[in-house]
Coordinates of C-alpha atoms and ligand atoms in Angstrom, one line a residue:
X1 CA -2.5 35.3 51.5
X2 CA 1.0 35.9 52.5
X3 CA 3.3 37.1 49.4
X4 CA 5.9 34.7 48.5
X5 CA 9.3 35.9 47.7
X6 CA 11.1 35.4 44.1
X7 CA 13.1 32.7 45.9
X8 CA 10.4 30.7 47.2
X9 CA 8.4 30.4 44.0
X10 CA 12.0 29.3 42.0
X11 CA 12.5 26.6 44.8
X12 CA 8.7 25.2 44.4
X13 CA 9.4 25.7 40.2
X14 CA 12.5 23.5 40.6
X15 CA 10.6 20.9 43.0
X16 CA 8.0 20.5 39.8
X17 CA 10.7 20.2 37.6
X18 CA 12.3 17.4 39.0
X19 CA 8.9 15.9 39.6
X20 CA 8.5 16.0 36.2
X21 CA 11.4 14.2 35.3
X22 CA 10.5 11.3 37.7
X23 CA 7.1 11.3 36.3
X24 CA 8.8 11.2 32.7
X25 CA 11.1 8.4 34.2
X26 CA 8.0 6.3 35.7
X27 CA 6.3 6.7 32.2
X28 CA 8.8 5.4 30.3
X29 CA 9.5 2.9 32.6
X30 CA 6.4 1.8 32.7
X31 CA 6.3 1.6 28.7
X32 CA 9.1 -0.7 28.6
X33 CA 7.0 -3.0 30.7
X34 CA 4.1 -2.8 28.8
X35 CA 5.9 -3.7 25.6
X36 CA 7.4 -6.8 27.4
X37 CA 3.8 -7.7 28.0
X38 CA 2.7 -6.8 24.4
X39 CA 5.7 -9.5 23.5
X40 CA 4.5 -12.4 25.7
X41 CA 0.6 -11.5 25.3
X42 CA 1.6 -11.9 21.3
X43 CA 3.7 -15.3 22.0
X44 CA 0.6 -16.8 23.9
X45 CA -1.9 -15.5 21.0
X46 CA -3.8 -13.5 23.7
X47 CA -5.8 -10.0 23.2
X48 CA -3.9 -6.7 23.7
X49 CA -6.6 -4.9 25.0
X50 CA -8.0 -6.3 28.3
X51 CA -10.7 -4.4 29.3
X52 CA -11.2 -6.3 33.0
X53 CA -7.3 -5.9 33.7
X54 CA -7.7 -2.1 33.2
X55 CA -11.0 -1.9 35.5
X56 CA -8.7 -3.5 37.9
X57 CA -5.9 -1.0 37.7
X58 CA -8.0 2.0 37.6
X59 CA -9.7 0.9 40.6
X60 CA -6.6 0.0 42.7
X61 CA -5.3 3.5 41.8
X62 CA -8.7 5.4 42.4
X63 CA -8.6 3.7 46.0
X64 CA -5.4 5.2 46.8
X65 CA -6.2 8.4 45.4
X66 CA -6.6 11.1 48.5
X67 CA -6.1 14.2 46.2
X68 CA -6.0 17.1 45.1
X69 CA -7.0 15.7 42.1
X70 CA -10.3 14.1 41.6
X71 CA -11.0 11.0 40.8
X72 CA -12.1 11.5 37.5
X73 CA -8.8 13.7 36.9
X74 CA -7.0 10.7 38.1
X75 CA -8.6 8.4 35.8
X76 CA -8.6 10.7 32.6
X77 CA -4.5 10.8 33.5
X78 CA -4.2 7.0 33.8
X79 CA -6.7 6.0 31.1
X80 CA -4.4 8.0 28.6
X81 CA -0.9 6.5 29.9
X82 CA -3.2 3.2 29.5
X83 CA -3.7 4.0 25.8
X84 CA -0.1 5.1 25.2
X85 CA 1.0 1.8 26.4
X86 CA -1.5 0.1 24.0
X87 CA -0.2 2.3 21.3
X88 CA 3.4 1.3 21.7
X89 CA 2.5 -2.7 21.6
X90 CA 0.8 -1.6 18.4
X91 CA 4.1 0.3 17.4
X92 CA 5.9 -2.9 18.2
X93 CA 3.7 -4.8 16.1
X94 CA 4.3 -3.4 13.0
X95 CA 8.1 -2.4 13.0
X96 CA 7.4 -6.2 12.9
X97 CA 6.3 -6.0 9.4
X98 CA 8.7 -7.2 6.9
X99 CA 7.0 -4.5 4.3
X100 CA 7.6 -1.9 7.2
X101 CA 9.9 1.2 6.8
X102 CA 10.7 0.9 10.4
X103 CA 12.4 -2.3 9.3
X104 CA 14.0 -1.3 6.3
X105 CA 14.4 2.3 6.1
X106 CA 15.7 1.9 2.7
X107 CA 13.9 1.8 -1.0
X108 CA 13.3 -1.5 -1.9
X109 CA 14.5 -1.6 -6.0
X110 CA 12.3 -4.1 -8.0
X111 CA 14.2 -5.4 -11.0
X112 CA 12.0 -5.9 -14.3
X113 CA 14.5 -7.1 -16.6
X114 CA 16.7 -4.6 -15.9
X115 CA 14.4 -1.0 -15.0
X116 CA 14.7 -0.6 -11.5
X117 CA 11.4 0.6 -10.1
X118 CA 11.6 2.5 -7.2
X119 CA 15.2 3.7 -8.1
X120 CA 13.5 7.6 -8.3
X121 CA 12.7 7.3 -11.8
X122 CA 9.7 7.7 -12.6
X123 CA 7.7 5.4 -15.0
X124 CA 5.1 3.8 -17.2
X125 CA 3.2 0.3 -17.8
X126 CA 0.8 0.7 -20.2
X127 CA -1.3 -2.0 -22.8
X128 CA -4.5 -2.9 -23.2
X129 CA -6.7 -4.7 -20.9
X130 CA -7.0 -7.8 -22.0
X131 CA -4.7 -9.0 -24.5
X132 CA -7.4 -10.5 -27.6
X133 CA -4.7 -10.7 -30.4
X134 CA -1.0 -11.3 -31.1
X135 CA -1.8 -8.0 -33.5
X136 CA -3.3 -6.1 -31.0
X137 CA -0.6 -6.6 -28.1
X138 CA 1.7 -5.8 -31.1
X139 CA 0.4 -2.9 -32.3
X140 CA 0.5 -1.4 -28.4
X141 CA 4.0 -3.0 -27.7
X142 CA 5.2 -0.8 -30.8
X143 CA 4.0 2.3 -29.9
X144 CA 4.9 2.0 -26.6
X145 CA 8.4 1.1 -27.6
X146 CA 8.7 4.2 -29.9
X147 CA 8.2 6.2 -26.8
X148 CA 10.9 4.6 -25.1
X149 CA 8.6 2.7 -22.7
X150 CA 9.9 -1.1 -21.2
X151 CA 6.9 -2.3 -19.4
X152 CA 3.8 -3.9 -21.3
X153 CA 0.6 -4.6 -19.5
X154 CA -2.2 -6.9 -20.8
X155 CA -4.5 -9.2 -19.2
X156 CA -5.2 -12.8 -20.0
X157 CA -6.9 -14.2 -17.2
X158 CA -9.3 -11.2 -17.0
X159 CA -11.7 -11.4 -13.6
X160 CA -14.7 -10.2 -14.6
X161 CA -18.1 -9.4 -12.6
X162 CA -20.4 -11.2 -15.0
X163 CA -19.2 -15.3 -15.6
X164 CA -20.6 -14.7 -19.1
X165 CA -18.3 -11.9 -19.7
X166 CA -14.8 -12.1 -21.9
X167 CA -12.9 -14.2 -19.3
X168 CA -9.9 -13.8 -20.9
X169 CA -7.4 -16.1 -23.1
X170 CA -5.7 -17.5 -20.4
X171 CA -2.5 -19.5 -21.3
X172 CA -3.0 -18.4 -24.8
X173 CA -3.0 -14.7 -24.0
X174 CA 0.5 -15.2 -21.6
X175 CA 2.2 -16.7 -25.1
X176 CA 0.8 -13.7 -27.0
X177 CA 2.6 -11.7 -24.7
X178 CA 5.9 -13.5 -24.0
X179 CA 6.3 -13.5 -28.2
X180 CA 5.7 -9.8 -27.9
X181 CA 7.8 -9.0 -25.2
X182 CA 10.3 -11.0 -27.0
X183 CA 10.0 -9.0 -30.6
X184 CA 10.1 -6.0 -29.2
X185 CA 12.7 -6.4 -25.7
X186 CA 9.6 -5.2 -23.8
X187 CA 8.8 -6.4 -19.8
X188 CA 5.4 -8.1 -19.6
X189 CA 3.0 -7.9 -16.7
X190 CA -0.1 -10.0 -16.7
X191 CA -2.7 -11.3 -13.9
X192 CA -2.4 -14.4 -12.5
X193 CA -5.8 -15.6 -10.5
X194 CA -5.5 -18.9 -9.4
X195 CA -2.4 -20.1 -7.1
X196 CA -2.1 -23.3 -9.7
X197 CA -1.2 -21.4 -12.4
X198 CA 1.8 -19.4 -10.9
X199 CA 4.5 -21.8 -11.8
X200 CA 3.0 -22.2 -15.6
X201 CA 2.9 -18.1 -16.1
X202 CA 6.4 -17.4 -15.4
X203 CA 7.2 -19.2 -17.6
X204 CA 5.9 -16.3 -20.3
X205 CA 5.8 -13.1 -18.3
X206 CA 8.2 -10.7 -16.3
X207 CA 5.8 -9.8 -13.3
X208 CA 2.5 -11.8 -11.6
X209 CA -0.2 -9.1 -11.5
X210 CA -2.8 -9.6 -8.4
X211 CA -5.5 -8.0 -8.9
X212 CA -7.8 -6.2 -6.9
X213 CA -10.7 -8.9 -6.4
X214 CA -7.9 -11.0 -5.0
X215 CA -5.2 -9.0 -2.5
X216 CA -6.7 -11.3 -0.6
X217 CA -6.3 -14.5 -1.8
X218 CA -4.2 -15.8 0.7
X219 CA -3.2 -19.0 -0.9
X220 CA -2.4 -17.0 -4.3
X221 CA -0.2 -13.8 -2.0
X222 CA 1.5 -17.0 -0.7
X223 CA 2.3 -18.6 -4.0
X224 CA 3.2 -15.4 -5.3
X225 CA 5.4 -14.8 -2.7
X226 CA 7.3 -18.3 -3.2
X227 CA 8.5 -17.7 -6.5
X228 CA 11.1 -15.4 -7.9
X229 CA 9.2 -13.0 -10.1
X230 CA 8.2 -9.5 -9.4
X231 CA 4.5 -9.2 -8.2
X232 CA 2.3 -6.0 -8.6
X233 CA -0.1 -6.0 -6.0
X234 CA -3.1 -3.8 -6.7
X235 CA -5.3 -2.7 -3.5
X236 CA -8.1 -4.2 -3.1
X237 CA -11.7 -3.1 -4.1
X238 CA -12.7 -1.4 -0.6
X239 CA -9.3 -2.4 1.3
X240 CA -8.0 -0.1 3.8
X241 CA -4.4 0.9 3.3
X242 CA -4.0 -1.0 6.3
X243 CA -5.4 -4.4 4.9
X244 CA -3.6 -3.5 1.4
X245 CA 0.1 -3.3 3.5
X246 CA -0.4 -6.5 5.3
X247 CA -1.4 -8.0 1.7
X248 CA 2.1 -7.2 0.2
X249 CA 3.3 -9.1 4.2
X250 CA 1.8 -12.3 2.9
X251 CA 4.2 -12.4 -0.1
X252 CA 6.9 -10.6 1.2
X253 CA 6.9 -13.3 4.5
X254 CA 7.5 -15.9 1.6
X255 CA 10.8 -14.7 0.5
X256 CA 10.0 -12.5 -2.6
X257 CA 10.7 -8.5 -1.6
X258 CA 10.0 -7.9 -5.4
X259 CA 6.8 -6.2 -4.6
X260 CA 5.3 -3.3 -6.7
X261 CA 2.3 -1.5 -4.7
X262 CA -0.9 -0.1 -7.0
X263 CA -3.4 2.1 -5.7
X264 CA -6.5 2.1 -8.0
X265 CA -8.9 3.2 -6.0
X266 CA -11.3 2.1 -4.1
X267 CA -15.4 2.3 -3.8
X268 CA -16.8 4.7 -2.3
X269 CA -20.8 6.5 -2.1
X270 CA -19.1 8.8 -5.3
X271 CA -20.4 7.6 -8.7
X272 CA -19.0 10.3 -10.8
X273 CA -15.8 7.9 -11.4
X274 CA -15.5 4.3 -11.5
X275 CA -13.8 4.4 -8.3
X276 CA -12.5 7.0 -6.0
X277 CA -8.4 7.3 -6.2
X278 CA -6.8 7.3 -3.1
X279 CA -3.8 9.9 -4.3
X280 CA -2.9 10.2 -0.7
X281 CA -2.5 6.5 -0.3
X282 CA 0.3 6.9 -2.6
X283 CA 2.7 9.4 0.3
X284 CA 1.3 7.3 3.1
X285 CA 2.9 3.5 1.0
X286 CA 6.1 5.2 0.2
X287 CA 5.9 6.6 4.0
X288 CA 4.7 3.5 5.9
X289 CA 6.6 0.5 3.9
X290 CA 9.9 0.4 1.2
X291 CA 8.2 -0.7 -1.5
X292 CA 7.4 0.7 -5.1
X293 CA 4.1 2.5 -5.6
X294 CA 2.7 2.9 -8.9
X295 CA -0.7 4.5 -9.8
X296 CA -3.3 2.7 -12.1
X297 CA -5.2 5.6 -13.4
X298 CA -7.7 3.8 -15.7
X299 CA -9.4 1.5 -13.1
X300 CA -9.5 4.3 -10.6
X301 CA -11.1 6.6 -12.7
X302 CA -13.2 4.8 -15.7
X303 CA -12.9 7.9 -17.5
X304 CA -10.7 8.6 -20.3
X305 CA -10.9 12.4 -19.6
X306 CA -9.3 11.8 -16.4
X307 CA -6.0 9.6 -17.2
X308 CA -4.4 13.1 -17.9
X309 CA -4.9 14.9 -14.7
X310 CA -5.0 12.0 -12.4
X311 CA -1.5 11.1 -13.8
X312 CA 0.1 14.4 -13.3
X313 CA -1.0 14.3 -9.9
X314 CA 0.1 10.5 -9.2
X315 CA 3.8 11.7 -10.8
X316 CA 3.5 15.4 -8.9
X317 CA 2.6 13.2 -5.5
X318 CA 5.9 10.7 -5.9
X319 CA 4.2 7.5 -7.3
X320 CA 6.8 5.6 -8.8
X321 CA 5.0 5.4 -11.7
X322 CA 1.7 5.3 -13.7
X323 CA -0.4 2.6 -15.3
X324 CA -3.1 3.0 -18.1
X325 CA -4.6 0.9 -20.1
X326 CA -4.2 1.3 -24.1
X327 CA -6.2 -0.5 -27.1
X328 CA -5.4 0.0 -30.5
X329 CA -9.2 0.3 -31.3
X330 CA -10.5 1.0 -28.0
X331 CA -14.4 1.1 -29.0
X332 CA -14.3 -2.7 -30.0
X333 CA -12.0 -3.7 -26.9
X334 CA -13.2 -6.8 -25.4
X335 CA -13.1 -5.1 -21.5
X336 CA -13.2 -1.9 -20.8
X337 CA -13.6 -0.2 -23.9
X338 CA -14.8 3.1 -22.4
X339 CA -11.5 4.1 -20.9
X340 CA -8.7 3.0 -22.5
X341 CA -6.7 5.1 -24.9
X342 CA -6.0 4.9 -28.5
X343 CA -2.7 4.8 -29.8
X344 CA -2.3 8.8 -30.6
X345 CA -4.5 9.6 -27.3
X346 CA -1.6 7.5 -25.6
X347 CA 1.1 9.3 -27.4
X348 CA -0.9 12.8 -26.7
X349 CA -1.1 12.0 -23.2
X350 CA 2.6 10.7 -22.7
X351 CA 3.6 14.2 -23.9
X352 CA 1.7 16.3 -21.8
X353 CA 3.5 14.0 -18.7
X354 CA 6.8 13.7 -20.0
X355 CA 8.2 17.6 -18.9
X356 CA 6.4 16.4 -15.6
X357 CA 8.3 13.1 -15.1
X358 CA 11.4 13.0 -12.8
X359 CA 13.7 11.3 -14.7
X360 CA 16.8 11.2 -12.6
X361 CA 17.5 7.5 -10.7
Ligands
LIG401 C1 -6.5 -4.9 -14.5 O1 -5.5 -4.2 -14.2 O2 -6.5 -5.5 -15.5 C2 -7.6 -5.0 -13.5 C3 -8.6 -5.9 -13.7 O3 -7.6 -4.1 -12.5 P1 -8.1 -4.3 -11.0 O4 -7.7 -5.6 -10.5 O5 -7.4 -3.1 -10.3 O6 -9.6 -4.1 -11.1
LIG402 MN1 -9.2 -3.1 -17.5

């Protein structure tokens, strides 16, 4: 072998360098080509992915192929600037999203009445499950007050597993809590089931709750999303955070950005809690879309001994705030009765969070 000189070996270093920015050129360029085919396969309704198109390619390129590199060098190489180009149609896709941060790099603020969720403050909805009583909401709605707390929860259309099961008081149980929120200058935030009863239910509350069993009731995200009310969507019972984000889409695509995101978890093989809470969806919403997340620590868990630890890590993780459920007598609630908190649990709990809570907007 004869020894090259210094100079010879910085000459060939420089001829790879500049075939590396060619190659870097090519790539790209072929990447803006590939998205312009994302954008007219998306216009026509076809398939990104087209397996006999990239048979095609490979082959055409493995036939012109006479080395060094092998063939199946060649085709690893291509096959991954294939993927990349499918990657970057999928990028394109959803900087499409409406609920995207690519679109809107900035916090979305839902107004309640006047709190500002998502302003960097962080904070609490918290009632019981179902609302059974004017007294009962009452009772909740003052203690909650007396901590300083604006946003009431309670259901009245409850959607339950068994038919013969409290269903709730429906249109009853929204009155209950407008007259509530109205004594006491609280928020109320209540689930709404059927698309048909939207219009009716704003009428007495401050935010539409959609519930789990329904992120994807298409027809209700839509309704939601026509009307000018704050919505807190809560992720579905075995969504992926994927599914849950194009959920929030459906109302968003309407015209209503009021959206409030709830993780409360999802099912997994784990039995030890009534669900298994997805804290790390919570960085992931707040990192893929602008929208409020808030943390519903009583579905996710099931177990009262939980709410306090799950909480401090929803606040220490950036939720935008935390939702329990609380029951003046929680042993003879109606739904639920084995994880909601009694009014001094509540009050016992909301103390051990408050040094925790980041307060400033
Ligand atoms: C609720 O919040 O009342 C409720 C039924 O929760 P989920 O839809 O998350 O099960
Ligand atoms: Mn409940």
């Amino acid at each position: 072998m004869t020894k090259m000189s210094n100079n010879e070996l910085e000459k060939l270093r420089q001829q790879a360098d500049e075939l590396n920015l060619q190659i870097l050129k090519l790539i790209n360029d072929r990447g803006n080509i590939v998205k312009e085919i994302g954008k007219a396969k998306e216009a026509q309704g076809v398939n990104r992915y087209d397996p006999v198109r990239e048979r095609t390619m490979l082959n055409q390129i493995l036939e012109e192929n006479d080395g060094p590199f092998e063939n199946s060098t060649i085709q690893h190489i291509f096959k991954e600037i294939f993927k990349a180009g499918l990657e970057l149609q999928e990028d394109d896709h959803s900087k499409a999203l409406l609920v995207s941060r690519k679109k809107k790099p900035e916090n979305t603020i839902v107004n309640i009445n006047g709190e500002a969720i998502g302003d960097g403050k962080q904070r609490f909805i918290v009632g019981p499950c179902a609302v059974e009583s004017y007294e009962q909401v009452a009772e909740v709605a003052a203690a909650a007050k007396q901590q300083g707390l604006k946003l009431l929860r309670g259901g009245a259309f409850k959607p339950r597993t068994s038919p013969y099961d409290f269903q709730g008081l429906g249109v009853d149980g929204l009155k209950i809590l407008k007259r509530v929120a109205d004594e006491y200058g609280l928020a109320v935030i209540s689930e709404i089931v059927n698309p048909a009863h939207i219009e009716e239910a704003i009428e007495h509350i401050d935010v539409i709750q959609i519930g789990a069993r329904n992120m994807q009731n298409f027809e209700l995200l839509k309704e939601a999303g026509s009307v000018n009310k704050p919505v807190l969507l809560k992720r579905g019972l075995a969504a992926t955070i994927s599914e849950f984000i194009n959920a929030a889409e459906y109302i968003i695509a309407q015209g209503n950005d009021q959206i409030i995101l709830c993780e409360r978890g999802i099912r997994t093989y784990e039995t030890a809690t009534r669900n298994t809470l997805d804290i790390s969806a919570v960085p992931i919403l707040k990192q893929e879309t602008h929208l409020p997340v808030f943390v519903d620590v009583t579905h996710s868990t099931g177990r009262r001994d939980l709410l306090l630890p799950t909480a401090k890590a929803a606040l220490a993780i950036g939720a935008d705030g935390v939702m329990a459920e609380v029951h003046p007598d929680p042993s003879v609630a109606l739904s639920d009765s084995a994880q909601q908190m009694d009014i001094p649990q509540f009050e016992k709990w909301l103390d051990a969070l408050r040094p925790l809570v980041n307060i400033h907007a």
